[in-house]
Amino acid sequence: MADSESFTLLPIHLDPTSKAITTTSNSRALQEELTALNDLHKALKNIETLVPPPPVPVNQKRSAQITKLREAGNNEFRKGKHQEAIKYYGLGLQMALTRPLWEPVGLVRDEVAGLYSNRAQAHMAMSNWVDGAVDAESSVEAKKAGNAKAWWRRGRCLMEMGRLEEAKEWVGRGLEMEGTEADLVGLLKEIEVKEKRKA
């Protein structure tokens, strides 16, 4: 067995046109390895499609588990157990964010957006405004349009932290994406009233 601490420079050469690897070494083992590597290269070049399709486009078991975790979080939230809800949403996020890369990005974005938005709500229920704002922003980053709740939640968190100018700008951007969504319009009015009182 070769010493794993030592490095041996092998005399190999890559042909620039054919990309075949050759060697001037007399080592039979090296010759066999390079032959196998060159054969594999030729076989891959002959495949019509560049990337083989995934065996199954979406792992339905994982989707079901993520849904189950989100529902468990929702149940805990309804019972007033906000810390438990945050834990379940976090586990759901871990599962959604570790999906294989070949699975549809849109699916991952929808799952992640919903989970972050729900976790933001749980943080808000505990007056944990900073974490709520971060999660709501993450939800919006995953899915900008059709996500009015997340836009509203971050705006509310910013307002509660006293960052009125930033909250007003955020809600304005949310209204650009969501149109005249009633909750966002109401929050904007509330922010403007607070700004007038502060002035």
Tab-separated table of N, CA and C in Angstrom, residues 1 8 23 31 46 51 57-58 78 82 127 137 139 154 167 194:
chain	number	residue	atom	x	y	z
A	1	MET	N	0.839	-1.184	0.000
A	1	MET	CA	0.000	0.000	0.000
A	1	MET	C	0.878	1.239	0.000
A	8	THR	N	3.623	11.581	-5.232
A	8	THR	CA	4.420	11.148	-6.374
A	8	THR	C	3.880	11.832	-7.618
A	23	THR	N	0.227	8.529	-20.566
A	23	THR	CA	1.370	8.561	-19.658
A	23	THR	C	2.574	7.883	-20.302
A	31	GLN	N	-1.683	2.642	-16.203
A	31	GLN	CA	-2.165	2.489	-17.580
A	31	GLN	C	-3.636	2.022	-17.586
A	46	ASN	N	-20.661	10.660	-25.758
A	46	ASN	CA	-21.613	10.110	-26.720
A	46	ASN	C	-23.068	10.192	-26.257
A	51	VAL	N	-27.136	16.401	-19.266
A	51	VAL	CA	-27.315	16.028	-17.865
A	51	VAL	C	-28.382	14.944	-17.787
A	57	PRO	N	-38.674	13.490	-10.046
A	57	PRO	CA	-38.582	14.954	-10.010
A	57	PRO	C	-38.789	15.551	-8.622
A	58	VAL	N	-39.763	15.077	-7.856
A	58	VAL	CA	-40.016	15.632	-6.522
A	58	VAL	C	-40.191	14.482	-5.539
A	78	ARG	N	-51.498	28.020	17.567
A	78	ARG	CA	-52.891	28.218	17.990
A	78	ARG	C	-53.072	27.951	19.489
A	82	HIS	N	-45.690	29.361	21.395
A	82	HIS	CA	-44.972	29.996	20.289
A	82	HIS	C	-43.551	29.461	20.112
A	127	SER	N	-43.309	39.187	20.912
A	127	SER	CA	-42.698	40.528	20.836
A	127	SER	C	-41.213	40.453	20.531
A	137	GLU	N	-38.412	39.085	6.247
A	137	GLU	CA	-37.619	39.507	5.088
A	137	GLU	C	-37.133	38.292	4.300
A	139	SER	N	-38.668	35.501	4.049
A	139	SER	CA	-39.842	35.005	3.327
A	139	SER	C	-40.046	35.793	2.038
A	154	ARG	N	-42.990	42.134	8.349
A	154	ARG	CA	-41.727	42.887	8.512
A	154	ARG	C	-42.030	44.361	8.767
A	167	ALA	N	-39.779	51.301	8.023
A	167	ALA	CA	-41.046	50.574	7.922
A	167	ALA	C	-41.905	51.143	6.798
A	194	LYS	N	-48.085	57.519	13.434
A	194	LYS	CA	-47.003	57.501	14.439
A	194	LYS	C	-45.917	58.521	14.095
